[in-house]
Structure formats: C-alpha cells, structure tokens
Short mmCIF file of C-alpha atoms in Angstrom, two decimals:
data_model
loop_
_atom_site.label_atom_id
_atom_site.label_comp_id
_atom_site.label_asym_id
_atom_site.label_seq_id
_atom_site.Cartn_x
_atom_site.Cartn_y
_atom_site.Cartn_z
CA UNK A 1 -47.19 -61.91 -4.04
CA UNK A 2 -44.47 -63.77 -6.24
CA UNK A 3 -41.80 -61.79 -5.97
CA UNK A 4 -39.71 -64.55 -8.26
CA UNK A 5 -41.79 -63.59 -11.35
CA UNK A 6 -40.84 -59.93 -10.72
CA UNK A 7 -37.71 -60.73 -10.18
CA UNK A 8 -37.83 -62.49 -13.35
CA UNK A 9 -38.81 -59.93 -15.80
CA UNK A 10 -36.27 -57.64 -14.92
CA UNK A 11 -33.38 -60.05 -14.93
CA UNK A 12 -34.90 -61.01 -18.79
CA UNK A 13 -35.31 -57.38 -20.00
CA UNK A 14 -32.81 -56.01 -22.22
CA UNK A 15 -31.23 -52.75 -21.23
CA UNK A 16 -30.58 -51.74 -24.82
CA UNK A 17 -34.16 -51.03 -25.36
CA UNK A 18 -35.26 -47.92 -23.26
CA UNK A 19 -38.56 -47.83 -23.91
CA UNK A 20 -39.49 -51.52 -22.74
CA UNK A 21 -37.00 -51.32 -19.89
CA UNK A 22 -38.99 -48.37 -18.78
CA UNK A 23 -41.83 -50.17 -19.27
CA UNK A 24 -41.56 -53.25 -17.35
CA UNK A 25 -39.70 -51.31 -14.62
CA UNK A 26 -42.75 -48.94 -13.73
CA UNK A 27 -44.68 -51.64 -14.10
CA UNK A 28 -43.00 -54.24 -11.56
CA UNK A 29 -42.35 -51.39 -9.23
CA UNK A 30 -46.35 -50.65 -9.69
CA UNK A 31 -47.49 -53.94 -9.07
CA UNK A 32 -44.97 -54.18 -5.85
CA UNK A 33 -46.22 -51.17 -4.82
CA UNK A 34 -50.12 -51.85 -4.84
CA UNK A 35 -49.12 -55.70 -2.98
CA UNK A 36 -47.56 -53.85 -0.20
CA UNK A 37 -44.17 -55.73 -0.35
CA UNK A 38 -41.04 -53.72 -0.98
CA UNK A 39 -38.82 -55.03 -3.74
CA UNK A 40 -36.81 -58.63 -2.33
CA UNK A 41 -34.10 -57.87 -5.36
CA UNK A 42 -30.56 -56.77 -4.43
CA UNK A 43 -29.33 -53.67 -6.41
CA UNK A 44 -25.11 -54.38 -7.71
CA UNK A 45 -25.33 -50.80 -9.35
CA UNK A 46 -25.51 -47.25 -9.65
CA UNK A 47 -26.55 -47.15 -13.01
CA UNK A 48 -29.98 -45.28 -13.21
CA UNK A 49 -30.03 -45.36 -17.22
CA UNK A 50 -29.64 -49.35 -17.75
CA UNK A 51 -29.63 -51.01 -14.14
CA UNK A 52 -33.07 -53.06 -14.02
CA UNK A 53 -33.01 -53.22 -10.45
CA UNK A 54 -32.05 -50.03 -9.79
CA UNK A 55 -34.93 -48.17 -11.64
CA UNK A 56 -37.35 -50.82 -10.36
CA UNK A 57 -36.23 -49.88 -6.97
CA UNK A 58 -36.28 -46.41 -8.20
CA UNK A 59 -39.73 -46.34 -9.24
CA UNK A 60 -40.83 -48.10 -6.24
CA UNK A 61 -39.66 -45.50 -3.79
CA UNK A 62 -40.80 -42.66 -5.73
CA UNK A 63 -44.38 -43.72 -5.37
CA UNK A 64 -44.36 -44.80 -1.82
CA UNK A 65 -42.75 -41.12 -1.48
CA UNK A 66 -45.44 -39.26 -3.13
CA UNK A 67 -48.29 -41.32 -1.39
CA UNK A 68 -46.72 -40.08 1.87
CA UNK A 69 -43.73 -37.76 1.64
CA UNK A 70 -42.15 -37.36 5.05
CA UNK A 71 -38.85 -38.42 6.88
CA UNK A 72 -40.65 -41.86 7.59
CA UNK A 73 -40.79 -42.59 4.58
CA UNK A 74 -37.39 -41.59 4.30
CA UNK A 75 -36.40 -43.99 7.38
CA UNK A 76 -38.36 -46.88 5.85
CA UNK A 77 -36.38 -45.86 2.17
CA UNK A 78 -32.98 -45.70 4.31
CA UNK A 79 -33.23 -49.21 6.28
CA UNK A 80 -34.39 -50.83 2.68
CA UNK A 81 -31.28 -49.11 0.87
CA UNK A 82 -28.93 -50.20 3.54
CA UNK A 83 -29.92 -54.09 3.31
CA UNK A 84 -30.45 -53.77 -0.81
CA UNK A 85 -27.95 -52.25 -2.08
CA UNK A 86 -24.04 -53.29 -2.20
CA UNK A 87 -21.98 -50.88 -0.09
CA UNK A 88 -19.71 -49.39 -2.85
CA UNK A 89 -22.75 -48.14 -4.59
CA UNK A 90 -24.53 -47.06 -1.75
CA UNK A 91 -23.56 -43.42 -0.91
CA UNK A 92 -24.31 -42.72 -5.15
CA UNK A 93 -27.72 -43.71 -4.74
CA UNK A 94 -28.30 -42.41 -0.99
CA UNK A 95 -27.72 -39.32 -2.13
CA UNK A 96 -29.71 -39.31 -5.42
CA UNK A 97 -32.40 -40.65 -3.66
CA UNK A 98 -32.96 -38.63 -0.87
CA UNK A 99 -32.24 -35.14 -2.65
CA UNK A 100 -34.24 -36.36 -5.74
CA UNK A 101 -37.29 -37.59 -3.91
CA UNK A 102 -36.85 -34.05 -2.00
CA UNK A 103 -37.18 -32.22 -5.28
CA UNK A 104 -40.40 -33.78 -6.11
CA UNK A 105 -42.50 -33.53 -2.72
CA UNK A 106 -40.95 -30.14 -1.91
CA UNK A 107 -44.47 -29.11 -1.69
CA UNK A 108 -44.66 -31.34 1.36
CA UNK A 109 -42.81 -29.82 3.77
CA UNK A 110 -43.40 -31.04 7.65
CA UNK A 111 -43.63 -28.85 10.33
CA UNK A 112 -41.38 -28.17 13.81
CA UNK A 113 -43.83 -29.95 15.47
CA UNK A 114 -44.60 -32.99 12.92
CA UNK A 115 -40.44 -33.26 12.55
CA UNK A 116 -40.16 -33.51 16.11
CA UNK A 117 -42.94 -36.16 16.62
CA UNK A 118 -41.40 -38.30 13.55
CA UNK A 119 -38.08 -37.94 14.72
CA UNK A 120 -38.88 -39.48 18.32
CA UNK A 121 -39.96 -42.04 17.05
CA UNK A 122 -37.36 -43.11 13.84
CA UNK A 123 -34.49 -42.91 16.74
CA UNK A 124 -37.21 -44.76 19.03
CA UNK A 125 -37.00 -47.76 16.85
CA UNK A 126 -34.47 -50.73 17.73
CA UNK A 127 -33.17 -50.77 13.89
CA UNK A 128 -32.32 -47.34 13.71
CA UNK A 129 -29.25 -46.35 13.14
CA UNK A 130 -27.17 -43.05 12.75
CA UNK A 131 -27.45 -43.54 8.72
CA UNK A 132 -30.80 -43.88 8.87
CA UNK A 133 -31.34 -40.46 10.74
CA UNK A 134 -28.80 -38.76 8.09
CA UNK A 135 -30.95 -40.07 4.94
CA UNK A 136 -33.96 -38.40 6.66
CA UNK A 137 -31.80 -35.45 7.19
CA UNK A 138 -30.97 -35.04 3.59
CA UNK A 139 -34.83 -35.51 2.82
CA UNK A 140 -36.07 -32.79 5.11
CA UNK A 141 -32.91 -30.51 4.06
CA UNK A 142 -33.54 -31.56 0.39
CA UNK A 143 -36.84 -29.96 0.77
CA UNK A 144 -35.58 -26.76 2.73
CA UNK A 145 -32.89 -26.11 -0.41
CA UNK A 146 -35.37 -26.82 -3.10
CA UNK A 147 -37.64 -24.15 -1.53
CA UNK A 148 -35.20 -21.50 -1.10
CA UNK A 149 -35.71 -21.38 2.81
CA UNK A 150 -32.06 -20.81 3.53
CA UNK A 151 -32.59 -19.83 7.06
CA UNK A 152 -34.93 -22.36 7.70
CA UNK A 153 -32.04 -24.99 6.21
CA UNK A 154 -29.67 -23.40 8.24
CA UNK A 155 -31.22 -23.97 11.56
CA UNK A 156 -32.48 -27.69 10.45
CA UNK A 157 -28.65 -28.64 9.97
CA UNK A 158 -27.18 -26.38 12.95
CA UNK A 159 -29.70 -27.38 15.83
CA UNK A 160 -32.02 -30.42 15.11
CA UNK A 161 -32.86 -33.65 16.80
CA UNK A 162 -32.58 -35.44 13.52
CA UNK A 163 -29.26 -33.87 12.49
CA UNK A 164 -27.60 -34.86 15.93
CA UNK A 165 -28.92 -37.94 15.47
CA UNK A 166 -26.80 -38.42 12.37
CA UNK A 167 -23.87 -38.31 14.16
CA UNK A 168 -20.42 -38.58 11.96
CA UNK A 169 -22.44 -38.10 9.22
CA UNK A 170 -22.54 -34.18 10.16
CA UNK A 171 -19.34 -34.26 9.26
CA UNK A 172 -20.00 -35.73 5.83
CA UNK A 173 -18.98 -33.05 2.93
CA UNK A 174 -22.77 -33.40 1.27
CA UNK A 175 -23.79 -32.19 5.13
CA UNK A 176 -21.03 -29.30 4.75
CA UNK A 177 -22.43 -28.37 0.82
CA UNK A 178 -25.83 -28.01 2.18
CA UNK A 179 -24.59 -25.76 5.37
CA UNK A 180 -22.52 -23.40 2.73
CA UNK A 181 -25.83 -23.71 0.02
CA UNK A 182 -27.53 -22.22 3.24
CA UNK A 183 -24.86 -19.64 4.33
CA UNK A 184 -24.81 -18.22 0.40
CA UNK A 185 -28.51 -17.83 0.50
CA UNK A 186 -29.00 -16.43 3.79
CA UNK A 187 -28.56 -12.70 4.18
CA UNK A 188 -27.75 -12.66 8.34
CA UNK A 189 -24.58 -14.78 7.34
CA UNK A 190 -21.29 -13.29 5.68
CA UNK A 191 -19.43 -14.51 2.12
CA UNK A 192 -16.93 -15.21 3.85
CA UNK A 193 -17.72 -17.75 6.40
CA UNK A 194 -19.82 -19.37 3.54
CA UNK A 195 -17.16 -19.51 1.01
CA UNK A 196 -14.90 -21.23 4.14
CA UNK A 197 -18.12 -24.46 3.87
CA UNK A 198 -17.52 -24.11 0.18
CA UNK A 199 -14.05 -24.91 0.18
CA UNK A 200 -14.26 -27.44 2.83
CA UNK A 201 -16.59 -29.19 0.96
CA UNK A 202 -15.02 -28.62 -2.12
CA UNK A 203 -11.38 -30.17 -1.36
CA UNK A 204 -13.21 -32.85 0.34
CA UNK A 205 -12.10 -36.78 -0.55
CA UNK A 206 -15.73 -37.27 0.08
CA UNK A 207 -16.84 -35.48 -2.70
CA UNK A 208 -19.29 -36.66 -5.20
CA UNK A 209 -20.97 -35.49 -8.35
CA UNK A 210 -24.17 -34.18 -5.95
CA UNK A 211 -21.93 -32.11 -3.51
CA UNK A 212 -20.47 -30.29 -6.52
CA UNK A 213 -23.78 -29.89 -7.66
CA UNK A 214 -25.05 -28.29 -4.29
CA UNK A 215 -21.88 -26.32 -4.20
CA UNK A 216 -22.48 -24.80 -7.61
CA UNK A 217 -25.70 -24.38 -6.34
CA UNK A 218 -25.15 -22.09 -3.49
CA UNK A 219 -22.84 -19.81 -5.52
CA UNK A 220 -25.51 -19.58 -8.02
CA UNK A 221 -27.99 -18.16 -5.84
CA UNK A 222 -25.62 -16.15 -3.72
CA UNK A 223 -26.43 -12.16 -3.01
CA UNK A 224 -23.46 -10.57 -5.40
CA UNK A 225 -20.40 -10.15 -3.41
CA UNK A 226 -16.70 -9.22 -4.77
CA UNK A 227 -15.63 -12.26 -6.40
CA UNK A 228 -18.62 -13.71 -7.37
CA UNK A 229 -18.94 -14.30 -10.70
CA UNK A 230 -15.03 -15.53 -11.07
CA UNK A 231 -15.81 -18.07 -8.16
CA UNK A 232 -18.97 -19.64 -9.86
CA UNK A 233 -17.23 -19.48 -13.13
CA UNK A 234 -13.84 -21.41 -11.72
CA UNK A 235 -15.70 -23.52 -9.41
CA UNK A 236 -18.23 -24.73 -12.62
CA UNK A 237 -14.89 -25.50 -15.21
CA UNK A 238 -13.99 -27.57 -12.88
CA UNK A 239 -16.99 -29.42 -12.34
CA UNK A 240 -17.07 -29.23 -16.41
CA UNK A 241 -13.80 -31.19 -16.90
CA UNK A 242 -14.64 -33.89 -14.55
CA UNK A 243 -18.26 -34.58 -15.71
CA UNK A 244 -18.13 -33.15 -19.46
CA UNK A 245 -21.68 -34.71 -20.06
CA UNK A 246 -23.26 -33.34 -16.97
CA UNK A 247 -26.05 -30.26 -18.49
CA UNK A 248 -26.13 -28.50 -14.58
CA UNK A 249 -22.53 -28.15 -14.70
CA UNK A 250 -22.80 -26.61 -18.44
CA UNK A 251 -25.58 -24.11 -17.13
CA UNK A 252 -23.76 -23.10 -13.89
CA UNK A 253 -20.14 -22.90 -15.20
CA UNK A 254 -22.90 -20.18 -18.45
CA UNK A 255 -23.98 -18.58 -15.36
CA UNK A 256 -20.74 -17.70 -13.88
CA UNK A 257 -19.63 -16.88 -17.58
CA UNK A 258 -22.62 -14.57 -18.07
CA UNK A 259 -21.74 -12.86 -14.76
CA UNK A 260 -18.36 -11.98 -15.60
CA UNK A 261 -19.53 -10.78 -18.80
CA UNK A 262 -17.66 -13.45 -21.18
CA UNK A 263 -20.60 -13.57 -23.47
CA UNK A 264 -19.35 -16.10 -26.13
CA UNK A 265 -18.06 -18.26 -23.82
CA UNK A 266 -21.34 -18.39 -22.00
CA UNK A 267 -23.28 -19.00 -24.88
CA UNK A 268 -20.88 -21.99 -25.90
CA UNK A 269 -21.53 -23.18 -22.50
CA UNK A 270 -25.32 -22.52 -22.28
CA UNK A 271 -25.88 -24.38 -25.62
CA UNK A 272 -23.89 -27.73 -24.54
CA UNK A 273 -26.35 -27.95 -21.83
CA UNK A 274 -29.22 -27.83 -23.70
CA UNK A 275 -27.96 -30.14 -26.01
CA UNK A 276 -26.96 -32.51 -23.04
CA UNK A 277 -30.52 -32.22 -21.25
CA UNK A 278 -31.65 -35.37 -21.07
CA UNK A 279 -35.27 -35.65 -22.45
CA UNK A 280 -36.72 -38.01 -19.75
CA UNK A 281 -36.32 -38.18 -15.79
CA UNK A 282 -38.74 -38.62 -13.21
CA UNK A 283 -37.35 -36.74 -10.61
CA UNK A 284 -36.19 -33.36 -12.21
CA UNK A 285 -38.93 -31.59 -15.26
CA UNK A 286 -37.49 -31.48 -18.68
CA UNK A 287 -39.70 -28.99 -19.66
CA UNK A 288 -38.65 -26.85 -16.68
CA UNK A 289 -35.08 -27.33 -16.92
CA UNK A 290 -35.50 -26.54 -20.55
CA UNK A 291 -37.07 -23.28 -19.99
CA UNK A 292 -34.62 -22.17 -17.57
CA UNK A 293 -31.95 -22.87 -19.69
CA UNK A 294 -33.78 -21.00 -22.60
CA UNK A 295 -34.15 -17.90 -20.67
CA UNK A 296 -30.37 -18.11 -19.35
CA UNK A 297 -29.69 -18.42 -23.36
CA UNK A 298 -31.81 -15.74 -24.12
CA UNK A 299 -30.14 -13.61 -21.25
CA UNK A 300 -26.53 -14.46 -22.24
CA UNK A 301 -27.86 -12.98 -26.00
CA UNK A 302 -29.47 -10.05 -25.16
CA UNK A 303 -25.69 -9.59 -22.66
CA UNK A 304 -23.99 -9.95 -25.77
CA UNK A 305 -26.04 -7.57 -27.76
CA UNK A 306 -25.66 -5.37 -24.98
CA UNK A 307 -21.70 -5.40 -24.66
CA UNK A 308 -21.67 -4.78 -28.55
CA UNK A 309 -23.85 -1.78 -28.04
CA UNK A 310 -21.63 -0.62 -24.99
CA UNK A 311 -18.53 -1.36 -27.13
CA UNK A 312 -19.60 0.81 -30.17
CA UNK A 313 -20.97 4.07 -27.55
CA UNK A 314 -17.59 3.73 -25.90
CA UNK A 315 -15.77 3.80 -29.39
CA UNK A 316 -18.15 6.95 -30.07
CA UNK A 317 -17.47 8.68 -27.00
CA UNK A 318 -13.57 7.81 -27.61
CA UNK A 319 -13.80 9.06 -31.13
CA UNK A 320 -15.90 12.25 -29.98
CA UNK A 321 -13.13 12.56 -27.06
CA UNK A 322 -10.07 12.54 -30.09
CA UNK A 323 -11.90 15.45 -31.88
CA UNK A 324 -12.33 17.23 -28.99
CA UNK A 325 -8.94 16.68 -27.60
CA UNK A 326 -7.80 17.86 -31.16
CA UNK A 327 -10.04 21.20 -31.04
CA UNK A 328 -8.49 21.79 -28.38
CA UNK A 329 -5.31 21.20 -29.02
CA UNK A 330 -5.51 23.64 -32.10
CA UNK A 331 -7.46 25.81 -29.68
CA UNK A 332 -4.57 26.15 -27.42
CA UNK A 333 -1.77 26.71 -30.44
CA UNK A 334 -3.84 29.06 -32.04
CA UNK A 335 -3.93 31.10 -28.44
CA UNK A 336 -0.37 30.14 -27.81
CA UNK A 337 0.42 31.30 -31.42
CA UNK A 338 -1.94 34.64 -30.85
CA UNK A 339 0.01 34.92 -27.59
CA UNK A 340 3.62 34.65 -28.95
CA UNK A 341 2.33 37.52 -31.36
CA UNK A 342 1.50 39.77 -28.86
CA UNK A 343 4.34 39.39 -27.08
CA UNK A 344 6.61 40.14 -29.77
CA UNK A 345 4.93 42.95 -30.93
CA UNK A 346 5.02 44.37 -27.15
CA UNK A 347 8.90 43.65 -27.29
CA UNK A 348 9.05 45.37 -30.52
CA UNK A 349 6.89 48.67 -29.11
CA UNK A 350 9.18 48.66 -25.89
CA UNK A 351 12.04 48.07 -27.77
CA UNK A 352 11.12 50.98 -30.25
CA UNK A 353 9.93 53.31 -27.35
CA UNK A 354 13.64 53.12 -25.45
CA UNK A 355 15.24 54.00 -28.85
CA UNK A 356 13.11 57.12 -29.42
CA UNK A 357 13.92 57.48 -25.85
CA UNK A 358 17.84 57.50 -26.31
CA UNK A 359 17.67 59.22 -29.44
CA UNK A 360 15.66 62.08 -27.70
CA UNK A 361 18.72 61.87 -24.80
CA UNK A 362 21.18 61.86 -27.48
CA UNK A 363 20.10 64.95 -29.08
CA UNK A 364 19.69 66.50 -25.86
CA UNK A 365 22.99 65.68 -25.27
CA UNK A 366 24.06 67.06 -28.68
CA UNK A 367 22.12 70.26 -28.07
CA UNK A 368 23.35 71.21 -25.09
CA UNK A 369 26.75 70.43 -25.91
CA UNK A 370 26.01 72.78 -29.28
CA UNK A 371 24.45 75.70 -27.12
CA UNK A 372 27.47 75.32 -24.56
CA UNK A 373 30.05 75.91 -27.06
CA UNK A 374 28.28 79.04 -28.86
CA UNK A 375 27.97 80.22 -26.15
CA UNK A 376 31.37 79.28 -24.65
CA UNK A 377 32.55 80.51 -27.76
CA UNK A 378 31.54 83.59 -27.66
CA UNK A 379 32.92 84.76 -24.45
CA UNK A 380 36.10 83.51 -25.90
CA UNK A 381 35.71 85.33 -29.18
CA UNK A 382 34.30 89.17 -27.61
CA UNK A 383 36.01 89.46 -24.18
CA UNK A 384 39.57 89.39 -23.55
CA UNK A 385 42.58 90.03 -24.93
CA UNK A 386 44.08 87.05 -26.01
CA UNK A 387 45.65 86.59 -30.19
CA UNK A 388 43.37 85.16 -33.13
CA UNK A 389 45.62 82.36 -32.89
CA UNK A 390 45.46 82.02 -29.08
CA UNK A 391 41.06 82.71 -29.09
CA UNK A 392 41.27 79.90 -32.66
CA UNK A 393 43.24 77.62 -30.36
CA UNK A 394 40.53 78.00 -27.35
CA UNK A 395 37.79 77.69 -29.32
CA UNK A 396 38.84 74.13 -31.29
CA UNK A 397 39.71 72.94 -27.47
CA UNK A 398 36.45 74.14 -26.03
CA UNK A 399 34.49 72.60 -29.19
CA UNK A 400 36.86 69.00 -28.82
CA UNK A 401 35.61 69.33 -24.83
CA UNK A 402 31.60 69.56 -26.08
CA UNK A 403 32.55 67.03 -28.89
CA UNK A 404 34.14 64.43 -26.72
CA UNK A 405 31.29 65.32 -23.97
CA UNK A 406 28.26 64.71 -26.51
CA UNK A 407 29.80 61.11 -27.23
CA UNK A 408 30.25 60.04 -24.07
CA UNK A 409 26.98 61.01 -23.15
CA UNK A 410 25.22 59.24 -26.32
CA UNK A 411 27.62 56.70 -25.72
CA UNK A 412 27.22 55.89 -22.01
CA UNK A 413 23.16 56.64 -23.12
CA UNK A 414 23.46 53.40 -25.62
CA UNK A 415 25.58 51.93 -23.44
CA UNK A 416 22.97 51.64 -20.55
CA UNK A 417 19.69 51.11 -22.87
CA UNK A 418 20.90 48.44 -25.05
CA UNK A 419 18.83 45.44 -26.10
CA UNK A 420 19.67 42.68 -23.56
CA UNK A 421 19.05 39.38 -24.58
CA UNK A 422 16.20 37.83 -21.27
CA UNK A 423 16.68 34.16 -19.82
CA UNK A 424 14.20 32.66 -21.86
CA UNK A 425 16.68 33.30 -25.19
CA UNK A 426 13.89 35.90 -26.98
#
C-alpha cells in the first residue's frame, strides 16, 4: 500500500472547504481500511472540524469499530492512539473516541463471559499497558451508559477485571462521572452518595468538556429527588459559560430550566441549542438530536402555556376568595350590627322594666305613707282630749313623719335601681 500518497492528499487538502475535506478523508481512511494497514500519519491535533489527520484517523477507526465492535478493537484503537497522537492532545481524543465509538455500536454489547475472555487476553499481551485497559474500559462503559443499564455500569466500574486493570486511571474524574452517571440512574443507590461522585468529578483539575457532559448527563436522567431541578440547572450554566457554543450544554442547562419551571428561560435556552446543532457528525444522529430537542421545545411550550393557565385560575380563585372574604365581611357587620340592635333594645326593655318597677315601689311607698297618716290622723283627730291647736300641731308632725318617710323610701328606691354605667362603657 503507499501510504506516502495518502499521506499526501491530506497534507494538500484545504481545510476551508468542508465538503472536499470530508471527501478525501472518508476516502483515504476507506482505502486504508480495505488494505489492512492502519494510518502511518501522526495526528498534532484535536481539531475534529479542520484537522486532516485527525478525521482520517477518525474515519478509520469508526469503520474498523463497526466491522467488529468490542474492547479489542478498542485495545488495538488504544495502542494506535498512544503511538499517533502527540500527548497534549491525547486525553481530548481518547475520550471522544472511545465514548463516541460507544454511542454508535451500543447495539453491540459483549457479554460477562465474552468480556472476560477478551480481557485475558488484552492484559495477556506484552504491549499492554494500564491505558490501554482504561480505553477499553470507557468503550464497554460507553456502551453500558448509552443503554441506560445503570446497574449493569455500576458493577462494570466497581468489580471488573478490565477496570482493575486500569489502574490510576480509576481514579481519573471521566472514571468518577461515569460511577455518579451510574449512581443517578440506579434506584438501589441514594442521591446523596451520587451527588458526592458528582462533585468530585465536578471540582476535578482533570475535568474536560466530556466529564461535564457525563455529569450533566446523570442529573438529567436522575429519579426526582429534592434539589433536582436547581442542581441540573446550576450545574448546566456553568457548563454554558465555559463552552457557550456547545448545543448539549444548551439542552441540559433547558432541562434543568424546564424543571424548575422557568419557562422563558428554558425556551431561550432550548432554542440556542437547536440553533447550535451541528448539521453533520458521524458519531451522534442529527436527526435524532434534533427531535429530542424539538420535543423538549415543544414540552417547555406547552409548560409555559400551562403556568399561564395556572396563573390566571389562581388569579380567579384569588379574586373569587376577595368577594367571598367581602360577603363575609358584610355578613358578619350586618350580624354584628343586628346584634348591637338587640342588645340595645334588651338594655332599653330592662332598663324600662326597673323604672316601672321603682315607680310601682314608689307609689307603694306613697300609699302607704297616705293610708298611715289618715289613719294616724284620725285617732289623733276623734280620741283624746288634747286642743285644736295641740291635735293641728300632731297632725302636721305625723303628716311631716309620712312625708319625710315616703322620700326616703322613693329616694333610697332610686338610689339602689339607678342606671349604672357596665365595664364595657354602654
């Protein structure tokens, strides 16, 4: 095979011009492919939009992966990547490469017992290495998370042959986002403890664009717990400001909007990742990615229309409230009002029943003071034998006696049934 000429058309192809760089790129790869030699080029890049070499390679790997898509392949891609590619760009497209390739042959996923046979023999081999075992890892895991088999993912990265034989790369924070993606999904493991991976992850130095994105990821799919929505949402503005142009970040950080119920804010959010969505990839569908975005839009809208719906039955039921509360309020002074009449009235009939009262003692008083002194009188007048002037004298002192006696009665009477005023002031 002449690899030179290969080499050749990609060092002469202009990266302005997508279409032909796409061209001769899936066409080199193709033909390098089909000889059965892997590509001799050395990739100085992580630039998957203009980087020759790097979609050549690209390309390449993608079809050896879906003519057989297990971890040996993944071993093979590892050992190629770690001789091909400079080392400052190598854990950017290590991890693009072994989580993208897992999204497309997710179909494909191996078995206990065809992991274990592959495994024995990838650490088996002289040129293995730990890295080599932790780019299969992320394959096979890659798989797991596309899938949704969180408890499957969680025992791959807790107890495998192939994890331990990563070594210090368990410890790497992509291998932490994928524990807590796991601990979010799974439903025999608590918020808490997976929120603990997600912030270890998440303040790692380590961390790259794709553990954010696995980290979003998990909090996306989580069961609702208290918290959730304002996590997601926080978690994806950040994510936002330090990759603006980055449409996953846009949908999660609409997500977590749309769960907190910030409508317009969602739907500014949701609409800069469509317009972001880049129209071409070969790892991830644009027509898929599309759709779920449109139905997220279309969620966020009929959320909105919703909340306006809520808003104007709660301002009903608040007006409805106010007229009731007023009803009642003129309810209750009309009964206070009926009340104070009936009250005063009452106070008026007792009050007018303990006058008749003391009048009646009064002219009882008056009466018997009147009947006392006819008759005292005349005793005075028809027995004895006292003057005129002496029986004038004792009747004017016997009729003083009843006079003063009547008054004191009607006075002490008044005196003891007066009006008195009560505590209240009425």
């Amino acid at each position: 095979m002449d690899f030179a000429s290969h080499t050749a058309r990609l060092d002469s192809i202009s990266a302005t011009d997508s279409r032909e760089l796409d061209r001769v790129c899936e066409e080199v790869a193709t033909a390098l492919y089909e000889g059965g030699g892997e590509p001799p080029f050395t990739v100085e890049s992580a630039d998957f939009a203009a980087d020759a070499h790097l979609i050549c390679a690209d390309r390449y790997w993608r079809l050896r992966f879906l003519e057989r898509p297990d971890i040996r392949t993944a071993a093979d891609c590892s050992r190629w990547l770690n001789v091909h590619v400079t080392r400052e760009h190598r854990t950017e497209v290590l991890e693009k490469w072994s989580l993208g390739y897992a999204f497309i042959t997710k179909d494909t996923v191996e078995s206990t017992a065809e992991l274990s046979r592959a495994v024995e023999e990838i650490v088996g081999q002289e040129n293995s290495s730990g890295d080599v075992a932790y780019f299969a890892t992320l394959y096979h895991a890659g798989k797991l998370r596309s899938n949704f088999w969180f408890d499957e993912l969680h025992q791959f990265l807790d107890s495998s042959l192939l994890t331990l034989a990563a070594g210090v790369h368990r410890r790497s924070a992509l291998f932490t986002a994928l524990r807590s993606f796991a601990a979010f999904g799974s439903r025999a493991i608590t918020a808490e403890h997976a929120t603990g991976l997600l912030d270890q992850a998440w303040n790692s130095p380590e961390r790259t664009r794709h553990v954010v994105d696995i980290c979003l990821n998990g909090i996306n799919v989580a069961a609702p717990f208290e918290g959730h929505g304002e996590l997601l949402r926080d978690r994806a503005a950040e994510a936002v400001r330090d990759h603006p142009f980055d449409h996953i970040f846009h949908f999660r950080l609409a997500a977590g909007q749309h769960l907190v119920r910030d409508e317009d804010a969602a739907l500014v959010s949701i609409t800069t990742a469509l317009r972001h969505l880049p129209a071409l990839g070969s790892r991830g569908s644009h027509k898929l990615l599309q759709e779920q975005y449109l139905a997220k839009r279309d969620a966020i809208l009929e959320g909105g229309r919703r909340a306006l719906l809520d808003a104007e039955h709660e301002q009903r039921l608040r007006a409805q409230e106010a007229r009731h509360q007023q009803r009642y309020e003129q309810l209750e002074a009309e009964l206070h009002r009926r009340g104070d009449e009936q009250a005063k009235a009452h106070r008026e009939g007792q009050e007018a029943a303990r006058a008749n009262h003391v009048r009646s003692v009064e002219l009882v008083a008056v009466f018997t003071s009147a009947i006392a002194f006819a008759v005292g009188s005349l005793q005075v007048s028809l027995t004895g034998s006292f003057t005129l002037r002496d029986r004038l004298f004792l009747i004017g002192a016997w009729g003083v006696a009843h006079v003063v006696f009547a008054l004191l009665v009607v006075g002490g009477t008044w005196l003891i049934t007066r009006p008195r005023p009560s505590r209240d002031g009425s």
